[in-house]
Structures are given as C-alpha cells and as structure tokens.
Amino acid sequence: ARDHPRRRLRRRVMDAPLHESQLTACGIRTRVLQGGVNLRATEAVVFVHGNPGSGADWGDLMRRLAPHGRVVAVDMPGFGKADKPADYPYSVEGGATFLGEALKQLGISRAHLVLHDFGGPWGLMWAAMSPLSVGSLTLINTGVLLGFRWHTMARIWRTPILGELQQWLTHRAGFKWALRQGSPRGLPDAFLDRMYDDFDAGTRRAVLKLYRATSEPGPRAEMLAKLLRPHPWPTLVVWGAADPYLPVTLAERQKEVFAKAEVVLLPSSGHFPFADDPQGVAQAVVPFLAQQLSHAHHP
C-alpha cells in the first residue's frame, strides 16, 4: 500500500524536535517548548507541569499530539529553566496569572489544558477566571482535591526550619529514591536526572514558598468546585492508581465537579504516569485531544 501524504506529514511532525524559545511574563523570563504544523494557531494544547517538574516533562506526549495541532509547554516561575527570584509571589493565584499572561503572549485564545500535580491548581484557577478560553481539560493525577488533606511531604515543606532542612539534605540519590517510591513500574533515570538538575536552590526555595502560601486543599477545593461546575468542558481524568501523594479515590471525585469527566485508571502507575507508562497515558490522552482539536476545525 502506498504511504498516504497526510500520514507522511504526521510522521514528520511527530519526529521533529520541539521548538524551544523564551518569553517574559509577569517579570519572569522562561522557556517555551512548542510543536505542531502551525506554531501560530490560536488554539493549542497547553501542558502545565507540577512540582518539581518543568515543561520538558511533557516532551513525549507533545510529540505524539503535534500532528493534531499546536502543542505548548512553559516552565512555571521557579521551576525548570524559568527565572527563580526570591521575591516572586509563588502561589496558586500567582501561577494562574502568569499562565494567563504567557498564553496571551503566545497568541493562544483557546486552550486545551493538560495538567499534572500543582499544574492542577494553577491551570484550574486560570480556567475559573477565563472560562471562555478553555476548550477541554485533561487532568493527570491532579484536579479539584475535594476532601483532601496535605500529604506528609507537603506538611514538612509547610513547616519553617523543617522544610528548609529537608530541602538542604536532599541529594541526587535520595531524590531519585523518594520519587521511585511512588512508582511500582519505576521511573527512567534520564527523567529523574533532568528533574534533579533543575532542582537548584531557587526551585527549592520556590517549593517552600508555594506550599506555605497555599492553604489546606479541602476548603480551597470547595470554592474552586463552585466556580468550575457551571462549565460543561469535555474532561479526561488519567490517574496512576499507586500515587502515594494524591490517592486514587480523588480520580472519581472529579465527576462531582466536571459532569462530563471520563476516568482512566492506570493500576501499576504512580504519581508520574506520563513518565512510568508513556504508552498507557498516550492511549488515553491522544485520541481524546485529537477529537477535541478536530471538533474545533469541523464544528
């Protein structure tokens, strides 16, 4: 059978390296990763990483989605290759404001959000403030955390002196060991090394400030749920069921907020399913987002 030209183009787009650039939003200079045939499209899949990740966490998934539309990931303030100033307001509101400003600069007026970990609070707060700019939601081990209380590490980070001590004592081997505890399938060395390389003094300080600026998730979640419930966005929830930080019971609870939520559980995955089971995550996420993007082109 002859190779269809469209299939060839898709393969070329998928194999192409992501385009790297920089922007400055809210006084923070940061790295931007992009892919797709049209890097000026006003509609895009927007990936928001969590703690202690970066936009580079999403490389595999971005390349798989690039044939279907524009894909974008930025490093959030204090993380990855972004600026990490001591006086920046590291908070849910600060992150949401930064995200909105970055999307404005990138010319994106309609975003299909893909969120993980703390990317959930940042992205969902932005969605609540800009509901008309949201096309769909993909929540990967994150969401509106109804009834959730801080996990042990978060409680340590929120405690003055104890949090600083924990961050100061964290070395590469300990960092990699700790993250692997939450992943029965194991996590690739390259993923953990890249994450640790970015985990410098500026990021450690940002983590402590971020968690100390954020109140107990439960009550905040109730407020966020009220803001988000009226919006019937197509929503996909993907959850690594062995997550030691955000229990799998939270996955089904997303249906209490997002009426159209479809839930996919990955039983052998932990907190970073896109790293420990990229194929499993792609099988759920790529068809869902390809469908959202095709709806946009063919209403």
PDB file of C-alpha atoms in Angstrom:
ATOM      1  CA  ALA A   1       0.000   0.000   0.000  1.00  0.00           C
ATOM      2  CA  ARG A   2       1.254   3.472  -0.838  1.00  0.00           C
ATOM      3  CA  ASP A   3       2.092   5.788   2.016  1.00  0.00           C
ATOM      4  CA  HIS A   4      -0.572   8.484   2.258  1.00  0.00           C
ATOM      5  CA  PRO A   5       0.924  12.040   2.085  1.00  0.00           C
ATOM      6  CA  ARG A   6      -1.018  13.116   5.200  1.00  0.00           C
ATOM      7  CA  ARG A   7       0.353  10.130   7.115  1.00  0.00           C
ATOM      8  CA  ARG A   8       3.876  11.040   6.000  1.00  0.00           C
ATOM      9  CA  LEU A   9       3.381  14.633   7.167  1.00  0.00           C
ATOM     10  CA  ARG A  10       2.103  13.448  10.551  1.00  0.00           C
ATOM     11  CA  ARG A  11       5.137  11.213  10.977  1.00  0.00           C
ATOM     12  CA  ARG A  12       7.461  14.087  10.090  1.00  0.00           C
ATOM     13  CA  VAL A  13       5.770  16.399  12.599  1.00  0.00           C
ATOM     14  CA  MET A  14       5.907  13.720  15.307  1.00  0.00           C
ATOM     15  CA  ASP A  15       9.608  13.041  14.692  1.00  0.00           C
ATOM     16  CA  ALA A  16      10.577  16.727  14.555  1.00  0.00           C
ATOM     17  CA  PRO A  17      12.289  18.176  17.654  1.00  0.00           C
ATOM     18  CA  LEU A  18      10.183  20.545  19.723  1.00  0.00           C
ATOM     19  CA  HIS A  19      10.811  24.227  19.010  1.00  0.00           C
ATOM     20  CA  GLU A  20      12.406  25.990  22.004  1.00  0.00           C
ATOM     21  CA  SER A  21      12.086  29.725  22.640  1.00  0.00           C
ATOM     22  CA  GLN A  22      11.703  32.179  25.515  1.00  0.00           C
ATOM     23  CA  LEU A  23       9.160  34.700  26.719  1.00  0.00           C
ATOM     24  CA  THR A  24       8.812  37.053  29.664  1.00  0.00           C
ATOM     25  CA  ALA A  25       5.522  37.191  31.569  1.00  0.00           C
ATOM     26  CA  CYS A  26       4.856  38.871  34.934  1.00  0.00           C
ATOM     27  CA  GLY A  27       8.549  39.760  35.047  1.00  0.00           C
ATOM     28  CA  ILE A  28       9.614  36.095  34.729  1.00  0.00           C
ATOM     29  CA  ARG A  29      11.722  35.020  31.754  1.00  0.00           C
ATOM     30  CA  THR A  30      11.006  31.388  30.924  1.00  0.00           C
ATOM     31  CA  ARG A  31      11.462  28.591  28.407  1.00  0.00           C
ATOM     32  CA  VAL A  32       8.707  27.708  25.943  1.00  0.00           C
ATOM     33  CA  LEU A  33       8.532  24.349  24.125  1.00  0.00           C
ATOM     34  CA  GLN A  34       6.242  24.042  21.094  1.00  0.00           C
ATOM     35  CA  GLY A  35       5.329  21.619  18.341  1.00  0.00           C
ATOM     36  CA  GLY A  36       2.780  21.226  15.543  1.00  0.00           C
ATOM     37  CA  VAL A  37       2.382  22.232  11.923  1.00  0.00           C
ATOM     38  CA  ASN A  38       1.219  25.786  12.733  1.00  0.00           C
ATOM     39  CA  LEU A  39       3.001  27.428  15.678  1.00  0.00           C
ATOM     40  CA  ARG A  40       0.774  30.490  15.291  1.00  0.00           C
ATOM     41  CA  ALA A  41      -2.557  28.685  15.693  1.00  0.00           C
ATOM     42  CA  THR A  42      -4.756  30.476  18.228  1.00  0.00           C
ATOM     43  CA  GLU A  43      -5.975  27.116  19.553  1.00  0.00           C
ATOM     44  CA  ALA A  44      -3.447  24.875  21.310  1.00  0.00           C
ATOM     45  CA  VAL A  45      -2.969  22.012  23.718  1.00  0.00           C
ATOM     46  CA  VAL A  46      -1.325  23.682  26.725  1.00  0.00           C
ATOM     47  CA  PHE A  47       0.666  21.491  29.116  1.00  0.00           C
ATOM     48  CA  VAL A  48       1.225  22.675  32.700  1.00  0.00           C
ATOM     49  CA  HIS A  49       3.729  20.724  34.811  1.00  0.00           C
ATOM     50  CA  GLY A  50       3.742  20.351  38.583  1.00  0.00           C
ATOM     51  CA  ASN A  51       6.281  20.263  41.414  1.00  0.00           C
ATOM     52  CA  PRO A  52       9.213  19.744  40.876  1.00  0.00           C
ATOM     53  CA  GLY A  53       8.838  19.346  37.119  1.00  0.00           C
ATOM     54  CA  SER A  54       9.202  21.517  34.024  1.00  0.00           C
ATOM     55  CA  GLY A  55       7.771  21.845  30.532  1.00  0.00           C
ATOM     56  CA  ALA A  56      10.251  19.164  29.434  1.00  0.00           C
ATOM     57  CA  ASP A  57       8.195  16.575  31.390  1.00  0.00           C
ATOM     58  CA  TRP A  58       5.734  16.626  28.507  1.00  0.00           C
ATOM     59  CA  GLY A  59       8.133  16.024  25.581  1.00  0.00           C
ATOM     60  CA  ASP A  60       6.894  12.545  24.626  1.00  0.00           C
ATOM     61  CA  LEU A  61       3.191  13.415  24.824  1.00  0.00           C
ATOM     62  CA  MET A  62       3.714  16.712  22.982  1.00  0.00           C
ATOM     63  CA  ARG A  63       5.415  14.960  20.054  1.00  0.00           C
ATOM     64  CA  ARG A  64       2.595  12.399  19.848  1.00  0.00           C
ATOM     65  CA  LEU A  65      -0.002  15.189  19.749  1.00  0.00           C
ATOM     66  CA  ALA A  66       1.889  17.573  17.447  1.00  0.00           C
ATOM     67  CA  PRO A  67       0.401  16.063  14.230  1.00  0.00           C
ATOM     68  CA  HIS A  68      -3.086  17.007  15.503  1.00  0.00           C
ATOM     69  CA  GLY A  69      -2.463  20.666  16.377  1.00  0.00           C
ATOM     70  CA  ARG A  70      -0.297  23.198  18.152  1.00  0.00           C
ATOM     71  CA  VAL A  71       1.215  21.970  21.454  1.00  0.00           C
ATOM     72  CA  VAL A  72       2.805  24.290  24.034  1.00  0.00           C
ATOM     73  CA  ALA A  73       4.517  23.883  27.406  1.00  0.00           C
ATOM     74  CA  VAL A  74       6.117  26.588  29.546  1.00  0.00           C
ATOM     75  CA  ASP A  75       8.308  26.311  32.638  1.00  0.00           C
ATOM     76  CA  MET A  76       6.357  27.847  35.510  1.00  0.00           C
ATOM     77  CA  PRO A  77       8.040  30.515  37.679  1.00  0.00           C
ATOM     78  CA  GLY A  78      10.634  28.953  39.986  1.00  0.00           C
ATOM     79  CA  PHE A  79      10.850  25.708  38.001  1.00  0.00           C
ATOM     80  CA  GLY A  80      12.842  24.251  35.124  1.00  0.00           C
ATOM     81  CA  LYS A  81      14.691  26.963  33.180  1.00  0.00           C
ATOM     82  CA  ALA A  82      12.407  29.798  34.357  1.00  0.00           C
ATOM     83  CA  ASP A  83      13.637  32.700  36.470  1.00  0.00           C
ATOM     84  CA  LYS A  84      13.507  31.903  40.200  1.00  0.00           C
ATOM     85  CA  PRO A  85      13.564  35.263  42.046  1.00  0.00           C
ATOM     86  CA  ALA A  86      13.233  35.233  45.835  1.00  0.00           C
ATOM     87  CA  ASP A  87      10.564  37.961  45.845  1.00  0.00           C
ATOM     88  CA  TYR A  88       8.130  36.416  43.315  1.00  0.00           C
ATOM     89  CA  PRO A  89       4.606  35.567  44.667  1.00  0.00           C
ATOM     90  CA  TYR A  90       4.823  31.761  44.425  1.00  0.00           C
ATOM     91  CA  SER A  91       1.151  30.891  44.928  1.00  0.00           C
ATOM     92  CA  VAL A  92      -1.862  29.404  43.153  1.00  0.00           C
ATOM     93  CA  GLU A  93      -3.036  32.877  42.134  1.00  0.00           C
ATOM     94  CA  GLY A  94       0.476  33.926  41.058  1.00  0.00           C
ATOM     95  CA  GLY A  95       0.832  30.832  38.864  1.00  0.00           C
ATOM     96  CA  ALA A  96      -2.622  31.296  37.304  1.00  0.00           C
ATOM     97  CA  THR A  97      -1.866  34.946  36.489  1.00  0.00           C
ATOM     98  CA  PHE A  98       1.488  34.011  34.949  1.00  0.00           C
ATOM     99  CA  LEU A  99      -0.140  31.298  32.837  1.00  0.00           C
ATOM    100  CA  GLY A 100      -2.764  33.716  31.517  1.00  0.00           C
ATOM    101  CA  GLU A 101      -0.134  36.305  30.610  1.00  0.00           C
ATOM    102  CA  ALA A 102       2.068  33.684  28.893  1.00  0.00           C
ATOM    103  CA  LEU A 103      -0.863  32.420  26.792  1.00  0.00           C
ATOM    104  CA  LYS A 104      -1.705  35.986  25.772  1.00  0.00           C
ATOM    105  CA  GLN A 105       1.872  36.488  24.571  1.00  0.00           C
ATOM    106  CA  LEU A 106       1.767  33.199  22.673  1.00  0.00           C
ATOM    107  CA  GLY A 107      -1.415  34.302  20.883  1.00  0.00           C
ATOM    108  CA  ILE A 108      -3.465  31.420  22.312  1.00  0.00           C
ATOM    109  CA  SER A 109      -7.135  32.301  22.777  1.00  0.00           C
ATOM    110  CA  ARG A 110      -8.455  28.744  23.218  1.00  0.00           C
ATOM    111  CA  ALA A 111      -6.553  26.249  25.368  1.00  0.00           C
ATOM    112  CA  HIS A 112      -6.963  22.515  25.853  1.00  0.00           C
ATOM    113  CA  LEU A 113      -5.328  22.222  29.259  1.00  0.00           C
ATOM    114  CA  VAL A 114      -3.243  19.177  30.212  1.00  0.00           C
ATOM    115  CA  LEU A 115      -2.442  19.477  33.918  1.00  0.00           C
ATOM    116  CA  HIS A 116      -0.358  17.465  36.397  1.00  0.00           C
ATOM    117  CA  ASP A 117       0.239  17.807  40.150  1.00  0.00           C
ATOM    118  CA  PHE A 118       0.458  21.532  41.092  1.00  0.00           C
ATOM    119  CA  GLY A 119      -0.307  22.336  37.459  1.00  0.00           C
ATOM    120  CA  GLY A 120      -3.868  21.415  38.505  1.00  0.00           C
ATOM    121  CA  PRO A 121      -4.379  24.299  40.964  1.00  0.00           C
ATOM    122  CA  TRP A 122      -2.593  26.756  38.639  1.00  0.00           C
ATOM    123  CA  GLY A 123      -4.430  25.681  35.490  1.00  0.00           C
ATOM    124  CA  LEU A 124      -7.854  25.267  37.088  1.00  0.00           C
ATOM    125  CA  MET A 125      -7.663  28.653  38.783  1.00  0.00           C
ATOM    126  CA  TRP A 126      -6.841  30.198  35.390  1.00  0.00           C
ATOM    127  CA  ALA A 127      -9.752  28.216  33.842  1.00  0.00           C
ATOM    128  CA  ALA A 128     -12.124  29.542  36.518  1.00  0.00           C
ATOM    129  CA  MET A 129     -11.013  33.105  35.697  1.00  0.00           C
ATOM    130  CA  SER A 130     -11.074  32.617  31.895  1.00  0.00           C
ATOM    131  CA  PRO A 131     -13.790  30.008  31.196  1.00  0.00           C
ATOM    132  CA  LEU A 132     -14.431  31.148  27.619  1.00  0.00           C
ATOM    133  CA  SER A 133     -10.796  30.430  26.724  1.00  0.00           C
ATOM    134  CA  VAL A 134     -10.953  26.750  27.781  1.00  0.00           C
ATOM    135  CA  GLY A 135     -11.611  24.034  25.194  1.00  0.00           C
ATOM    136  CA  SER A 136     -11.162  20.926  27.320  1.00  0.00           C
ATOM    137  CA  LEU A 137      -9.394  19.568  30.410  1.00  0.00           C
ATOM    138  CA  THR A 138      -7.030  16.620  30.781  1.00  0.00           C
ATOM    139  CA  LEU A 139      -6.209  16.012  34.448  1.00  0.00           C
ATOM    140  CA  ILE A 140      -3.277  13.674  35.159  1.00  0.00           C
ATOM    141  CA  ASN A 141      -3.013  12.857  38.873  1.00  0.00           C
ATOM    142  CA  THR A 142      -4.495  16.221  39.757  1.00  0.00           C
ATOM    143  CA  GLY A 143      -7.820  18.036  39.803  1.00  0.00           C
ATOM    144  CA  VAL A 144     -10.150  19.638  42.312  1.00  0.00           C
ATOM    145  CA  LEU A 145      -8.990  17.923  45.514  1.00  0.00           C
ATOM    146  CA  LEU A 146     -12.276  17.596  47.415  1.00  0.00           C
ATOM    147  CA  GLY A 147     -11.809  16.319  50.974  1.00  0.00           C
ATOM    148  CA  PHE A 148      -8.030  16.052  50.536  1.00  0.00           C
ATOM    149  CA  ARG A 149      -5.559  16.923  53.308  1.00  0.00           C
ATOM    150  CA  TRP A 150      -1.880  17.695  52.767  1.00  0.00           C
ATOM    151  CA  HIS A 151       0.353  14.654  52.245  1.00  0.00           C
ATOM    152  CA  THR A 152       3.365  14.167  54.553  1.00  0.00           C
ATOM    153  CA  MET A 153       5.931  15.880  52.323  1.00  0.00           C
ATOM    154  CA  ALA A 154       3.679  18.918  51.894  1.00  0.00           C
ATOM    155  CA  ARG A 155       3.300  19.193  55.681  1.00  0.00           C
ATOM    156  CA  ILE A 156       7.098  19.115  56.056  1.00  0.00           C
ATOM    157  CA  TRP A 157       7.553  21.829  53.372  1.00  0.00           C
ATOM    158  CA  ARG A 158       4.946  23.992  55.092  1.00  0.00           C
ATOM    159  CA  THR A 159       6.840  23.839  58.406  1.00  0.00           C
ATOM    160  CA  PRO A 160       9.513  26.545  58.846  1.00  0.00           C
ATOM    161  CA  ILE A 161      13.051  25.234  59.503  1.00  0.00           C
ATOM    162  CA  LEU A 162      11.947  21.609  58.996  1.00  0.00           C
ATOM    163  CA  GLY A 163      11.149  22.349  55.344  1.00  0.00           C
ATOM    164  CA  GLU A 164      14.460  24.142  54.813  1.00  0.00           C
ATOM    165  CA  LEU A 165      16.323  21.264  56.447  1.00  0.00           C
ATOM    166  CA  GLN A 166      14.590  18.664  54.267  1.00  0.00           C
ATOM    167  CA  GLN A 167      15.409  20.614  51.096  1.00  0.00           C
ATOM    168  CA  TRP A 168      19.019  21.182  52.169  1.00  0.00           C
ATOM    169  CA  LEU A 169      19.519  17.462  52.883  1.00  0.00           C
ATOM    170  CA  THR A 170      18.016  16.296  49.573  1.00  0.00           C
ATOM    171  CA  HIS A 171      20.784  14.927  47.344  1.00  0.00           C
ATOM    172  CA  ARG A 172      20.511  13.241  43.936  1.00  0.00           C
ATOM    173  CA  ALA A 173      20.371   9.630  45.171  1.00  0.00           C
ATOM    174  CA  GLY A 174      17.808  10.465  47.866  1.00  0.00           C
ATOM    175  CA  PHE A 175      15.705  12.492  45.431  1.00  0.00           C
ATOM    176  CA  LYS A 176      15.614   9.627  42.930  1.00  0.00           C
ATOM    177  CA  TRP A 177      14.888   7.060  45.641  1.00  0.00           C
ATOM    178  CA  ALA A 178      11.999   9.143  47.047  1.00  0.00           C
ATOM    179  CA  LEU A 179      10.297   9.654  43.677  1.00  0.00           C
ATOM    180  CA  ARG A 180      10.654   5.973  42.810  1.00  0.00           C
ATOM    181  CA  GLN A 181       8.761   5.010  45.994  1.00  0.00           C
ATOM    182  CA  GLY A 182       5.600   6.241  44.367  1.00  0.00           C
ATOM    183  CA  SER A 183       6.029   4.294  41.142  1.00  0.00           C
ATOM    184  CA  PRO A 184       5.700   0.481  41.070  1.00  0.00           C
ATOM    185  CA  ARG A 185       6.804   0.460  37.417  1.00  0.00           C
ATOM    186  CA  GLY A 186       9.906   2.513  38.207  1.00  0.00           C
ATOM    187  CA  LEU A 187      10.881   5.853  36.664  1.00  0.00           C
ATOM    188  CA  PRO A 188      13.513   6.353  33.946  1.00  0.00           C
ATOM    189  CA  ASP A 189      16.921   7.579  35.148  1.00  0.00           C
ATOM    190  CA  ALA A 190      17.008  10.261  32.449  1.00  0.00           C
ATOM    191  CA  PHE A 191      13.670  11.688  33.680  1.00  0.00           C
ATOM    192  CA  LEU A 192      14.822  11.793  37.319  1.00  0.00           C
ATOM    193  CA  ASP A 193      18.278  13.196  36.498  1.00  0.00           C
ATOM    194  CA  ARG A 194      16.796  16.012  34.390  1.00  0.00           C
ATOM    195  CA  MET A 195      14.341  16.835  37.176  1.00  0.00           C
ATOM    196  CA  TYR A 196      17.104  16.864  39.808  1.00  0.00           C
ATOM    197  CA  ASP A 197      19.381  19.002  37.598  1.00  0.00           C
ATOM    198  CA  ASP A 198      16.653  21.697  37.608  1.00  0.00           C
ATOM    199  CA  PHE A 199      16.068  21.278  41.365  1.00  0.00           C
ATOM    200  CA  ASP A 200      18.515  24.007  42.355  1.00  0.00           C
ATOM    201  CA  ALA A 201      18.428  26.401  45.323  1.00  0.00           C
ATOM    202  CA  GLY A 202      15.943  28.673  43.503  1.00  0.00           C
ATOM    203  CA  THR A 203      13.473  25.839  42.884  1.00  0.00           C
ATOM    204  CA  ARG A 204      13.803  24.513  46.448  1.00  0.00           C
ATOM    205  CA  ARG A 205      13.011  27.989  47.770  1.00  0.00           C
ATOM    206  CA  ALA A 206      10.060  28.304  45.329  1.00  0.00           C
ATOM    207  CA  VAL A 207       8.618  24.959  46.531  1.00  0.00           C
ATOM    208  CA  LEU A 208       8.674  26.069  50.183  1.00  0.00           C
ATOM    209  CA  LYS A 209       7.139  29.463  49.374  1.00  0.00           C
ATOM    210  CA  LEU A 210       4.475  27.870  47.159  1.00  0.00           C
ATOM    211  CA  TYR A 211       3.304  25.369  49.770  1.00  0.00           C
ATOM    212  CA  ARG A 212       3.402  27.933  52.560  1.00  0.00           C
ATOM    213  CA  ALA A 213       1.305  30.359  50.505  1.00  0.00           C
ATOM    214  CA  THR A 214      -1.337  27.687  49.853  1.00  0.00           C
ATOM    215  CA  SER A 215      -3.933  26.859  52.492  1.00  0.00           C
ATOM    216  CA  GLU A 216      -5.271  23.353  53.248  1.00  0.00           C
ATOM    217  CA  PRO A 217      -6.563  21.964  49.895  1.00  0.00           C
ATOM    218  CA  GLY A 218     -10.002  20.786  51.087  1.00  0.00           C
ATOM    219  CA  PRO A 219     -11.683  24.174  51.768  1.00  0.00           C
ATOM    220  CA  ARG A 220      -9.998  25.775  48.719  1.00  0.00           C
ATOM    221  CA  ALA A 221     -11.280  22.900  46.587  1.00  0.00           C
ATOM    222  CA  GLU A 222     -14.901  23.564  47.604  1.00  0.00           C
ATOM    223  CA  MET A 223     -14.573  27.179  46.458  1.00  0.00           C
ATOM    224  CA  LEU A 224     -12.889  26.165  43.185  1.00  0.00           C
ATOM    225  CA  ALA A 225     -15.548  23.487  42.551  1.00  0.00           C
ATOM    226  CA  LYS A 226     -18.310  26.122  42.770  1.00  0.00           C
ATOM    227  CA  LEU A 227     -16.544  28.243  40.151  1.00  0.00           C
ATOM    228  CA  LEU A 228     -15.914  25.321  37.777  1.00  0.00           C
ATOM    229  CA  ARG A 229     -19.164  23.285  37.991  1.00  0.00           C
ATOM    230  CA  PRO A 230     -21.193  25.521  35.639  1.00  0.00           C
ATOM    231  CA  HIS A 231     -18.807  24.820  32.732  1.00  0.00           C
ATOM    232  CA  PRO A 232     -19.501  21.595  30.782  1.00  0.00           C
ATOM    233  CA  TRP A 233     -15.988  21.176  29.343  1.00  0.00           C
ATOM    234  CA  PRO A 234     -15.039  17.774  27.913  1.00  0.00           C
ATOM    235  CA  THR A 235     -12.808  16.341  30.656  1.00  0.00           C
ATOM    236  CA  LEU A 236     -10.460  13.357  30.765  1.00  0.00           C
ATOM    237  CA  VAL A 237      -9.032  12.188  34.107  1.00  0.00           C
ATOM    238  CA  VAL A 238      -5.986   9.896  33.964  1.00  0.00           C
ATOM    239  CA  TRP A 239      -4.674   8.600  37.288  1.00  0.00           C
ATOM    240  CA  GLY A 240      -1.733   6.428  38.284  1.00  0.00           C
ATOM    241  CA  ALA A 241      -3.513   4.379  40.954  1.00  0.00           C
ATOM    242  CA  ALA A 242      -0.407   3.807  43.128  1.00  0.00           C
ATOM    243  CA  ASP A 243       0.148   7.550  43.707  1.00  0.00           C
ATOM    244  CA  PRO A 244       1.352   7.953  47.335  1.00  0.00           C
ATOM    245  CA  TYR A 245       0.636  11.717  47.403  1.00  0.00           C
ATOM    246  CA  LEU A 246      -2.777  12.076  45.751  1.00  0.00           C
ATOM    247  CA  PRO A 247      -4.864   8.956  46.454  1.00  0.00           C
ATOM    248  CA  VAL A 248      -6.720   7.307  43.578  1.00  0.00           C
ATOM    249  CA  THR A 249     -10.065   7.946  45.317  1.00  0.00           C
ATOM    250  CA  LEU A 250      -9.706  11.558  44.131  1.00  0.00           C
ATOM    251  CA  ALA A 251      -9.967  10.436  40.491  1.00  0.00           C
ATOM    252  CA  GLU A 252     -13.684   9.511  40.657  1.00  0.00           C
ATOM    253  CA  ARG A 253     -14.406  12.614  42.728  1.00  0.00           C
ATOM    254  CA  GLN A 254     -13.594  14.762  39.683  1.00  0.00           C
ATOM    255  CA  LYS A 255     -17.046  13.723  38.389  1.00  0.00           C
ATOM    256  CA  GLU A 256     -18.554  15.753  41.250  1.00  0.00           C
ATOM    257  CA  VAL A 257     -17.114  18.875  39.598  1.00  0.00           C
ATOM    258  CA  PHE A 258     -16.849  18.020  35.902  1.00  0.00           C
ATOM    259  CA  ALA A 259     -20.103  16.417  34.792  1.00  0.00           C
ATOM    260  CA  LYS A 260     -18.595  15.087  31.543  1.00  0.00           C
ATOM    261  CA  ALA A 261     -15.468  13.611  33.137  1.00  0.00           C
ATOM    262  CA  GLU A 262     -14.233  10.274  31.826  1.00  0.00           C
ATOM    263  CA  VAL A 263     -11.846   8.486  34.220  1.00  0.00           C
ATOM    264  CA  VAL A 264      -8.987   6.197  33.147  1.00  0.00           C
ATOM    265  CA  LEU A 265      -7.052   4.417  35.928  1.00  0.00           C
ATOM    266  CA  LEU A 266      -3.556   3.025  35.370  1.00  0.00           C
ATOM    267  CA  PRO A 267      -3.202   0.398  38.136  1.00  0.00           C
ATOM    268  CA  SER A 268       0.606  -0.012  38.003  1.00  0.00           C
ATOM    269  CA  SER A 269       1.446   3.684  37.654  1.00  0.00           C
ATOM    270  CA  GLY A 270       2.367   6.177  40.346  1.00  0.00           C
ATOM    271  CA  HIS A 271       2.337   9.952  40.552  1.00  0.00           C
ATOM    272  CA  PHE A 272       4.111  10.443  37.192  1.00  0.00           C
ATOM    273  CA  PRO A 273       2.229   8.118  34.807  1.00  0.00           C
ATOM    274  CA  PHE A 274       3.421  10.008  31.695  1.00  0.00           C
ATOM    275  CA  ALA A 275       6.967   9.009  32.722  1.00  0.00           C
ATOM    276  CA  ASP A 276       6.430   5.456  34.012  1.00  0.00           C
ATOM    277  CA  ASP A 277       3.840   4.430  31.385  1.00  0.00           C
ATOM    278  CA  PRO A 278       4.028   6.854  28.423  1.00  0.00           C
ATOM    279  CA  GLN A 279       2.227   4.391  26.146  1.00  0.00           C
ATOM    280  CA  GLY A 280      -0.676   3.899  28.556  1.00  0.00           C
ATOM    281  CA  VAL A 281      -1.099   7.656  29.017  1.00  0.00           C
ATOM    282  CA  ALA A 282      -0.863   8.310  25.274  1.00  0.00           C
ATOM    283  CA  GLN A 283      -3.520   5.665  24.517  1.00  0.00           C
ATOM    284  CA  ALA A 284      -5.966   7.610  26.686  1.00  0.00           C
ATOM    285  CA  VAL A 285      -4.897  11.198  26.020  1.00  0.00           C
ATOM    286  CA  VAL A 286      -4.050  11.327  22.293  1.00  0.00           C
ATOM    287  CA  PRO A 287      -7.454  10.126  20.942  1.00  0.00           C
ATOM    288  CA  PHE A 288      -9.303  12.375  23.410  1.00  0.00           C
ATOM    289  CA  LEU A 289      -7.370  15.508  22.434  1.00  0.00           C
ATOM    290  CA  ALA A 290      -7.275  14.640  18.721  1.00  0.00           C
ATOM    291  CA  GLN A 291     -11.087  14.543  18.882  1.00  0.00           C
ATOM    292  CA  GLN A 292     -11.268  17.920  20.683  1.00  0.00           C
ATOM    293  CA  LEU A 293      -8.997  19.513  18.078  1.00  0.00           C
ATOM    294  CA  SER A 294     -10.939  18.018  15.153  1.00  0.00           C
ATOM    295  CA  HIS A 295     -14.211  19.369  16.622  1.00  0.00           C
ATOM    296  CA  ALA A 296     -12.640  22.798  16.597  1.00  0.00           C
ATOM    297  CA  HIS A 297     -11.880  22.546  12.875  1.00  0.00           C
ATOM    298  CA  HIS A 298     -15.216  20.965  11.967  1.00  0.00           C
ATOM    299  CA  PRO A 299     -17.959  22.422  14.210  1.00  0.00           C
TER     300      PRO A 299
END
